[in-house]
mmCIF file of C-alpha atoms and ligand atoms in Angstrom:
data_model
loop_
_atom_site.group_PDB
_atom_site.id
_atom_site.type_symbol
_atom_site.label_atom_id
_atom_site.label_comp_id
_atom_site.label_asym_id
_atom_site.label_seq_id
_atom_site.Cartn_x
_atom_site.Cartn_y
_atom_site.Cartn_z
ATOM 1 C CA UNK A 1 98.341 74.717 100.627
ATOM 2 C CA UNK A 2 96.389 77.978 100.751
ATOM 3 C CA UNK A 3 96.255 79.957 97.829
ATOM 4 C CA UNK A 4 98.067 83.192 98.786
ATOM 5 C CA UNK A 5 96.104 86.641 97.039
ATOM 6 C CA UNK A 6 97.950 89.334 96.564
ATOM 7 C CA UNK A 7 96.820 93.141 98.858
ATOM 8 C CA UNK A 8 95.558 95.944 97.339
ATOM 9 C CA UNK A 9 98.630 97.090 97.919
ATOM 10 C CA UNK A 10 100.880 94.487 95.800
ATOM 11 C CA UNK A 11 98.417 94.691 93.473
ATOM 12 C CA UNK A 12 98.527 98.269 92.220
ATOM 13 C CA UNK A 13 101.342 97.342 92.255
ATOM 14 C CA UNK A 14 101.073 95.036 89.301
ATOM 15 C CA UNK A 15 98.499 96.584 87.356
ATOM 16 C CA UNK A 16 101.165 99.549 87.203
ATOM 17 C CA UNK A 17 98.625 102.525 88.293
ATOM 18 C CA UNK A 18 101.807 104.857 89.679
ATOM 19 C CA UNK A 19 102.844 105.447 92.747
ATOM 20 C CA UNK A 20 101.058 108.598 93.737
ATOM 21 C CA UNK A 21 97.827 107.317 92.497
ATOM 22 C CA UNK A 22 98.712 103.759 94.642
ATOM 23 C CA UNK A 23 99.202 105.779 97.795
ATOM 24 C CA UNK A 24 96.208 108.043 97.231
ATOM 25 C CA UNK A 25 93.969 104.871 97.170
ATOM 26 C CA UNK A 26 95.525 102.970 100.040
ATOM 27 C CA UNK A 27 94.893 106.162 102.456
ATOM 28 C CA UNK A 28 91.340 105.908 100.884
ATOM 29 C CA UNK A 29 91.329 102.708 101.812
ATOM 30 C CA UNK A 30 92.214 103.332 105.262
ATOM 31 C CA UNK A 31 89.501 105.678 105.313
ATOM 32 C CA UNK A 32 87.050 103.231 104.793
ATOM 33 C CA UNK A 33 87.984 100.531 107.065
ATOM 34 C CA UNK A 34 87.136 102.917 109.347
ATOM 35 C CA UNK A 35 84.263 103.994 108.475
ATOM 36 C CA UNK A 36 83.164 99.907 108.680
ATOM 37 C CA UNK A 37 84.107 99.681 111.659
ATOM 38 C CA UNK A 38 81.793 103.400 112.340
ATOM 39 C CA UNK A 39 78.459 101.634 110.997
ATOM 40 C CA UNK A 40 79.536 98.300 113.268
ATOM 41 C CA UNK A 41 79.857 100.468 116.074
ATOM 42 C CA UNK A 42 77.010 103.365 115.728
ATOM 43 C CA UNK A 43 73.963 102.375 117.688
ATOM 44 C CA UNK A 44 71.563 102.113 114.676
ATOM 45 C CA UNK A 45 68.196 104.674 114.665
ATOM 46 C CA UNK A 46 70.869 106.899 116.957
ATOM 47 C CA UNK A 47 72.453 108.388 115.181
ATOM 48 C CA UNK A 48 71.636 112.612 114.394
ATOM 49 C CA UNK A 49 69.490 112.416 117.496
ATOM 50 C CA UNK A 50 70.748 113.271 121.070
ATOM 51 C CA UNK A 51 72.234 110.307 123.534
ATOM 52 C CA UNK A 52 71.217 110.558 127.398
ATOM 53 C CA UNK A 53 72.876 112.725 128.753
ATOM 54 C CA UNK A 54 71.710 115.465 126.125
ATOM 55 C CA UNK A 55 74.268 115.527 123.581
ATOM 56 C CA UNK A 56 74.001 115.461 119.855
ATOM 57 C CA UNK A 57 75.238 112.187 118.280
ATOM 58 C CA UNK A 58 76.604 112.604 114.526
ATOM 59 C CA UNK A 59 74.288 111.473 111.743
ATOM 60 C CA UNK A 60 76.540 108.380 110.440
ATOM 61 C CA UNK A 61 77.195 110.462 106.462
ATOM 62 C CA UNK A 62 78.300 112.743 108.745
ATOM 63 C CA UNK A 63 81.132 110.899 109.872
ATOM 64 C CA UNK A 64 82.297 108.951 107.265
ATOM 65 C CA UNK A 65 82.846 112.377 105.349
ATOM 66 C CA UNK A 66 84.863 113.367 108.118
ATOM 67 C CA UNK A 67 87.215 110.418 107.975
ATOM 68 C CA UNK A 68 87.555 110.510 104.396
ATOM 69 C CA UNK A 69 88.442 114.317 104.282
ATOM 70 C CA UNK A 70 90.797 113.946 107.502
ATOM 71 C CA UNK A 71 93.011 110.953 105.279
ATOM 72 C CA UNK A 72 92.547 113.140 101.675
ATOM 73 C CA UNK A 73 93.889 116.322 104.179
ATOM 74 C CA UNK A 74 96.993 113.679 105.865
ATOM 75 C CA UNK A 75 98.059 112.174 102.263
ATOM 76 C CA UNK A 76 99.758 115.230 100.998
ATOM 77 C CA UNK A 77 98.370 114.313 97.666
ATOM 78 C CA UNK A 78 95.134 115.984 96.980
ATOM 79 C CA UNK A 79 94.986 119.282 95.638
ATOM 80 C CA UNK A 80 91.239 119.810 95.851
ATOM 81 C CA UNK A 81 87.980 118.060 96.546
ATOM 82 C CA UNK A 82 84.087 117.786 95.836
ATOM 83 C CA UNK A 83 81.774 115.356 98.684
ATOM 84 C CA UNK A 84 78.025 115.132 98.256
ATOM 85 C CA UNK A 85 78.502 116.397 102.270
ATOM 86 C CA UNK A 86 80.192 119.664 101.742
ATOM 87 C CA UNK A 87 78.598 123.154 100.169
ATOM 88 C CA UNK A 88 81.338 123.882 97.294
ATOM 89 C CA UNK A 89 85.146 122.665 96.447
ATOM 90 C CA UNK A 90 87.607 122.065 99.278
ATOM 91 C CA UNK A 91 91.116 123.058 98.353
ATOM 92 C CA UNK A 92 93.970 121.344 100.438
ATOM 93 C CA UNK A 93 97.484 122.035 98.411
ATOM 94 C CA UNK A 94 98.207 123.457 95.029
ATOM 95 C CA UNK A 95 101.190 121.508 94.346
ATOM 96 C CA UNK A 96 99.347 118.010 95.354
ATOM 97 C CA UNK A 97 98.539 115.888 91.920
ATOM 98 C CA UNK A 98 95.453 114.789 92.499
ATOM 99 C CA UNK A 99 91.475 115.673 92.915
ATOM 100 C CA UNK A 100 88.656 113.816 94.529
ATOM 101 C CA UNK A 101 85.082 113.357 94.336
ATOM 102 C CA UNK A 102 83.042 111.145 96.623
ATOM 103 C CA UNK A 103 80.222 110.580 97.827
ATOM 104 C CA UNK A 104 80.848 109.718 101.555
ATOM 105 C CA UNK A 105 77.955 106.977 102.685
ATOM 106 C CA UNK A 106 75.391 106.263 99.812
ATOM 107 C CA UNK A 107 72.492 104.889 100.948
ATOM 108 C CA UNK A 108 72.589 106.296 104.029
ATOM 109 C CA UNK A 109 68.179 106.969 104.180
ATOM 110 C CA UNK A 110 68.318 102.948 104.884
ATOM 111 C CA UNK A 111 72.489 102.678 106.950
ATOM 112 C CA UNK A 112 69.204 102.145 109.799
ATOM 113 C CA UNK A 113 67.563 99.560 108.494
ATOM 114 C CA UNK A 114 70.817 97.642 108.183
ATOM 115 C CA UNK A 115 70.680 97.814 104.527
ATOM 116 C CA UNK A 116 74.114 97.763 102.806
ATOM 117 C CA UNK A 117 75.412 100.872 102.128
ATOM 118 C CA UNK A 118 78.835 101.842 100.215
ATOM 119 C CA UNK A 119 81.322 105.101 99.728
ATOM 120 C CA UNK A 120 82.123 106.399 96.394
ATOM 121 C CA UNK A 121 85.236 107.814 94.957
ATOM 122 C CA UNK A 122 86.673 109.404 91.767
ATOM 123 C CA UNK A 123 89.795 110.286 91.292
ATOM 124 C CA UNK A 124 91.055 112.551 88.731
ATOM 125 C CA UNK A 125 95.031 114.394 87.936
ATOM 126 C CA UNK A 126 95.628 118.223 88.738
ATOM 127 C CA UNK A 127 94.075 120.759 90.776
ATOM 128 C CA UNK A 128 90.082 121.846 88.467
ATOM 129 C CA UNK A 129 86.723 119.746 88.485
ATOM 130 C CA UNK A 130 84.611 121.903 87.399
ATOM 131 C CA UNK A 131 84.724 122.064 83.250
ATOM 132 C CA UNK A 132 86.267 118.168 83.477
ATOM 133 C CA UNK A 133 84.062 115.260 82.318
ATOM 134 C CA UNK A 134 84.203 111.477 83.754
ATOM 135 C CA UNK A 135 86.066 110.669 81.188
ATOM 136 C CA UNK A 136 88.980 112.098 82.266
ATOM 137 C CA UNK A 137 88.926 109.849 85.855
ATOM 138 C CA UNK A 138 92.083 108.350 86.543
ATOM 139 C CA UNK A 139 91.071 105.949 88.771
ATOM 140 C CA UNK A 140 87.786 104.793 90.549
ATOM 141 C CA UNK A 141 86.230 102.877 93.755
ATOM 142 C CA UNK A 142 83.307 102.191 96.245
ATOM 143 C CA UNK A 143 83.446 100.040 99.236
ATOM 144 C CA UNK A 144 80.774 98.033 99.403
ATOM 145 C CA UNK A 145 79.801 97.612 103.925
ATOM 146 C CA UNK A 146 77.450 94.533 103.922
ATOM 147 C CA UNK A 147 78.238 90.883 106.151
ATOM 148 C CA UNK A 148 81.138 91.435 103.735
ATOM 149 C CA UNK A 149 83.001 94.714 103.687
ATOM 150 C CA UNK A 150 83.871 94.842 99.755
ATOM 151 C CA UNK A 151 86.378 97.361 97.661
ATOM 152 C CA UNK A 152 86.274 97.540 94.200
ATOM 153 C CA UNK A 153 88.534 99.598 92.031
ATOM 154 C CA UNK A 154 89.950 100.583 88.529
ATOM 155 C CA UNK A 155 92.941 102.553 87.874
ATOM 156 C CA UNK A 156 92.304 101.987 83.875
ATOM 157 C CA UNK A 157 93.213 98.264 83.786
ATOM 158 C CA UNK A 158 90.673 95.930 84.301
ATOM 159 C CA UNK A 159 87.849 96.561 87.238
ATOM 160 C CA UNK A 160 89.361 94.577 90.458
ATOM 161 C CA UNK A 161 87.551 93.048 93.849
ATOM 162 C CA UNK A 162 89.055 92.932 97.274
ATOM 163 C CA UNK A 163 87.512 91.629 100.673
ATOM 164 C CA UNK A 164 88.267 93.087 104.288
ATOM 165 C CA UNK A 165 89.872 90.612 105.657
ATOM 166 C CA UNK A 166 90.186 89.924 109.707
ATOM 167 C CA UNK A 167 93.922 91.117 110.117
ATOM 168 C CA UNK A 168 92.308 93.991 108.199
ATOM 169 C CA UNK A 169 94.039 93.799 104.751
ATOM 170 C CA UNK A 170 92.030 94.003 101.696
ATOM 171 C CA UNK A 171 92.679 91.226 99.897
ATOM 172 C CA UNK A 172 91.641 89.939 96.061
ATOM 173 C CA UNK A 173 89.142 88.639 95.708
ATOM 174 C CA UNK A 174 87.622 88.061 91.855
ATOM 175 C CA UNK A 175 90.447 90.087 89.188
ATOM 176 C CA UNK A 176 89.118 91.948 86.339
ATOM 177 C CA UNK A 177 85.134 91.914 86.738
ATOM 178 C CA UNK A 178 83.566 91.956 83.190
ATOM 179 C CA UNK A 179 79.867 92.592 82.348
ATOM 180 C CA UNK A 180 78.119 90.584 79.201
ATOM 181 C CA UNK A 181 75.627 92.043 76.854
ATOM 182 C CA UNK A 182 72.791 89.333 77.858
ATOM 183 C CA UNK A 183 71.132 90.811 81.434
ATOM 184 C CA UNK A 184 69.208 88.583 83.960
ATOM 185 C CA UNK A 185 68.193 91.512 86.718
ATOM 186 C CA UNK A 186 66.844 95.091 86.114
ATOM 187 C CA UNK A 187 67.393 97.533 89.051
ATOM 188 C CA UNK A 188 64.611 100.607 88.659
ATOM 189 C CA UNK A 189 65.295 103.539 90.842
ATOM 190 C CA UNK A 190 62.706 107.087 91.213
ATOM 191 C CA UNK A 191 59.574 104.541 89.629
ATOM 192 C CA UNK A 192 57.084 108.055 90.123
ATOM 193 C CA UNK A 193 58.829 109.304 87.598
ATOM 194 C CA UNK A 194 56.484 106.749 85.311
ATOM 195 C CA UNK A 195 53.530 108.621 86.204
ATOM 196 C CA UNK A 196 54.605 111.231 84.072
ATOM 197 C CA UNK A 197 56.836 109.332 81.581
ATOM 198 C CA UNK A 198 55.049 107.094 79.592
ATOM 199 C CA UNK A 199 57.996 105.582 77.831
ATOM 200 C CA UNK A 200 59.754 104.351 81.176
ATOM 201 C CA UNK A 201 56.287 102.791 82.250
ATOM 202 C CA UNK A 202 56.091 100.496 79.208
ATOM 203 C CA UNK A 203 60.423 100.041 79.439
ATOM 204 C CA UNK A 204 59.067 98.694 83.186
ATOM 205 C CA UNK A 205 56.322 96.905 82.668
ATOM 206 C CA UNK A 206 58.207 95.121 79.596
ATOM 207 C CA UNK A 207 61.002 93.987 82.090
ATOM 208 C CA UNK A 208 58.402 92.843 84.948
ATOM 209 C CA UNK A 209 57.204 90.653 81.645
ATOM 210 C CA UNK A 210 60.226 89.819 80.657
ATOM 211 C CA UNK A 211 61.631 87.364 82.830
ATOM 212 C CA UNK A 212 64.224 88.956 84.437
ATOM 213 C CA UNK A 213 64.210 89.236 87.847
ATOM 214 C CA UNK A 214 63.940 92.507 90.103
ATOM 215 C CA UNK A 215 67.100 93.615 92.244
ATOM 216 C CA UNK A 216 66.861 96.866 93.945
ATOM 217 C CA UNK A 217 67.675 98.436 97.536
ATOM 218 C CA UNK A 218 67.612 101.599 97.024
ATOM 219 C CA UNK A 219 71.135 101.909 97.675
ATOM 220 C CA UNK A 220 72.799 102.416 94.532
ATOM 221 C CA UNK A 221 76.329 100.802 95.639
ATOM 222 C CA UNK A 222 74.703 97.991 96.477
ATOM 223 C CA UNK A 223 72.818 97.646 92.913
ATOM 224 C CA UNK A 224 75.762 98.331 90.607
ATOM 225 C CA UNK A 225 77.610 96.120 92.580
ATOM 226 C CA UNK A 226 74.861 93.565 91.899
ATOM 227 C CA UNK A 227 75.912 93.548 87.984
ATOM 228 C CA UNK A 228 79.271 93.933 88.253
ATOM 229 C CA UNK A 229 79.275 90.705 90.774
ATOM 230 C CA UNK A 230 76.948 88.514 88.587
ATOM 231 C CA UNK A 231 78.641 89.866 85.136
ATOM 232 C CA UNK A 232 75.059 91.308 83.587
ATOM 233 C CA UNK A 233 72.317 93.199 84.505
ATOM 234 C CA UNK A 234 70.732 97.163 83.922
ATOM 235 C CA UNK A 235 70.177 99.554 86.945
ATOM 236 C CA UNK A 236 68.245 102.900 85.533
ATOM 237 C CA UNK A 237 67.189 106.167 87.524
ATOM 238 C CA UNK A 238 64.859 108.331 85.553
ATOM 239 C CA UNK A 239 63.921 111.915 86.570
ATOM 240 C CA UNK A 240 60.637 113.074 86.965
ATOM 241 C CA UNK A 241 58.605 114.040 90.035
ATOM 242 C CA UNK A 242 60.240 115.585 92.668
ATOM 243 C CA UNK A 243 63.423 115.089 90.952
ATOM 244 C CA UNK A 244 63.171 116.265 86.705
ATOM 245 C CA UNK A 245 66.512 115.982 85.799
ATOM 246 C CA UNK A 246 67.413 112.614 87.163
ATOM 247 C CA UNK A 247 67.921 111.739 91.474
ATOM 248 C CA UNK A 248 71.984 110.871 90.804
ATOM 249 C CA UNK A 249 74.715 112.862 91.086
ATOM 250 C CA UNK A 250 76.866 113.194 88.282
ATOM 251 C CA UNK A 251 79.866 114.154 89.979
ATOM 252 C CA UNK A 252 79.777 111.637 92.827
ATOM 253 C CA UNK A 253 77.732 109.294 92.107
ATOM 254 C CA UNK A 254 78.008 108.808 88.318
ATOM 255 C CA UNK A 255 80.789 109.392 86.880
ATOM 256 C CA UNK A 256 82.925 107.090 88.869
ATOM 257 C CA UNK A 257 80.162 104.487 88.730
ATOM 258 C CA UNK A 258 80.409 105.174 84.571
ATOM 259 C CA UNK A 259 84.096 104.894 84.889
ATOM 260 C CA UNK A 260 84.261 101.812 86.855
ATOM 261 C CA UNK A 261 80.971 100.074 84.443
ATOM 262 C CA UNK A 262 82.645 100.858 81.121
ATOM 263 C CA UNK A 263 86.104 99.246 82.403
ATOM 264 C CA UNK A 264 84.280 96.224 82.684
ATOM 265 C CA UNK A 265 83.004 96.208 79.551
ATOM 266 C CA UNK A 266 79.235 97.120 80.244
ATOM 267 C CA UNK A 267 77.685 100.974 79.599
ATOM 268 C CA UNK A 268 76.964 103.961 80.593
ATOM 269 C CA UNK A 269 74.515 106.101 79.127
ATOM 270 C CA UNK A 270 72.515 109.168 80.398
ATOM 271 C CA UNK A 271 69.553 108.030 77.676
ATOM 272 C CA UNK A 272 71.362 110.030 75.207
ATOM 273 C CA UNK A 273 74.676 110.445 75.319
ATOM 274 C CA UNK A 274 77.658 108.230 77.265
ATOM 275 C CA UNK A 275 77.721 109.228 81.172
ATOM 276 C CA UNK A 276 81.637 110.126 80.630
ATOM 277 C CA UNK A 277 81.206 112.896 78.670
ATOM 278 C CA UNK A 278 78.737 115.250 80.261
ATOM 279 C CA UNK A 279 80.966 118.137 81.263
ATOM 280 C CA UNK A 280 80.736 118.671 85.538
ATOM 281 C CA UNK A 281 79.178 122.035 85.213
ATOM 282 C CA UNK A 282 78.942 122.055 88.919
ATOM 283 C CA UNK A 283 79.125 120.059 92.124
ATOM 284 C CA UNK A 284 75.198 119.077 92.772
ATOM 285 C CA UNK A 285 74.637 118.056 88.751
ATOM 286 C CA UNK A 286 72.277 115.713 88.584
ATOM 287 C CA UNK A 287 71.936 113.421 85.129
ATOM 288 C CA UNK A 288 69.623 110.050 84.092
ATOM 289 C CA UNK A 289 71.655 106.921 84.462
ATOM 290 C CA UNK A 290 71.463 104.044 82.671
ATOM 291 C CA UNK A 291 74.460 102.060 83.275
ATOM 292 C CA UNK A 292 75.519 97.636 83.077
ATOM 293 C CA UNK A 293 75.638 95.106 79.933
ATOM 294 C CA UNK A 294 75.685 97.305 77.005
ATOM 295 C CA UNK A 295 73.073 96.057 74.377
ATOM 296 C CA UNK A 296 70.559 96.356 77.374
ATOM 297 C CA UNK A 297 71.632 99.589 78.435
ATOM 298 C CA UNK A 298 71.153 100.544 73.635
ATOM 299 C CA UNK A 299 67.799 98.616 73.540
ATOM 300 C CA UNK A 300 66.877 101.413 77.096
ATOM 301 C CA UNK A 301 68.104 104.799 75.684
ATOM 302 C CA UNK A 302 66.647 103.552 72.050
ATOM 303 C CA UNK A 303 62.898 103.412 73.959
ATOM 304 C CA UNK A 304 63.505 106.011 75.998
ATOM 305 C CA UNK A 305 64.367 108.886 73.046
HETATM 306 P P1 LIG B 401 70.945 108.279 100.325
HETATM 307 O O1 LIG B 401 71.806 108.568 99.996
HETATM 308 O O2 LIG B 401 69.918 109.866 100.191
HETATM 309 O O3 LIG B 401 70.065 107.397 100.975
HETATM 310 O O4 LIG B 401 70.407 108.478 98.622
HETATM 311 C C1 LIG B 401 70.556 106.742 97.923
HETATM 312 C C2 LIG B 401 70.704 107.137 96.092
HETATM 313 O O5 LIG B 401 71.374 108.542 96.124
HETATM 314 C C3 LIG B 401 71.522 105.737 95.153
HETATM 315 O O6 LIG B 401 72.379 104.757 95.825
HETATM 316 C C4 LIG B 401 70.020 105.474 95.038
HETATM 317 O O7 LIG B 401 69.992 104.894 94.210
HETATM 318 C C5 LIG B 401 69.159 106.563 95.343
HETATM 319 O O8 LIG B 401 69.146 107.653 95.891
HETATM 320 C C6 LIG B 401 67.323 105.300 95.253
HETATM 321 O O9 LIG B 401 66.471 106.294 94.827
HETATM 322 P P2 LIG B 401 64.832 106.433 94.250
HETATM 323 O O10 LIG B 401 64.306 106.898 96.051
HETATM 324 O O11 LIG B 401 64.182 106.638 93.451
HETATM 325 O O12 LIG B 401 64.684 104.661 94.978
#
């Protein structure tokens, strides 16, 4: 007899997520099914250009942003949100319990090559976001759009992975993902910084000699999912060149992943402090990030400082 696996809704109840948080996560998951559909039906290379009738083809990151914004609005559970695609905090309802931060389509620069891309979401209680720290998140999730569409979430009770089935339901694939101490792979971003940062160069050269395998796609969701899926590994993106303070954004990218990775027993650092303790001072704040297997993150932080 086939083993029946819980749906996302049932699992959220079993892990004790408050009802309002469960409804919000289900609404985000529903939005991501529309993004999944948009990715499969928008002609590659055409988004952002003009069609044969001269109509502008809306870019996939804009489409994805509109889909999530609409679902957050309709949920009536969101006081405010910040998206990587918006210039400011969007206020919805003063009396709603949560605020949401999201990158609707991470890896949009590789989407036309048919590489995997993802959506990243962090959830805070209350309305204010500026002045908070990512440690205050009450939940985080990402959706990875690949050969399979996967959703990985935590509400502070472990990290759980779901697969989108043919009926359009997210079904549990693996409960309690964990990250062990010894990495077998490394993932390095913004390598241009190795030109000016000798310690970063030494680190990468060390990995090249170490027997670890390189795994890097240029989409943070895919690259950190690799770590969570294999249960080990390290991902770094260090500032330099065009991005002196780091390329990746604290609010929409690093904060939610730091929450998920620490829930899985890994570690996420700026090199000097836990990502989870960095104060959000502006929407587009960027940071260095070193994330993954704990002992390796500690070793890398020591080497880079
Ligand atoms: P886009 O969303 O603009 O494509 O950027 C993707 C990303 O923010 C992140 O997903 C990658 O890890 C990182 O950029 C890749 O950066 P490098 O250019 O340093 O490889």
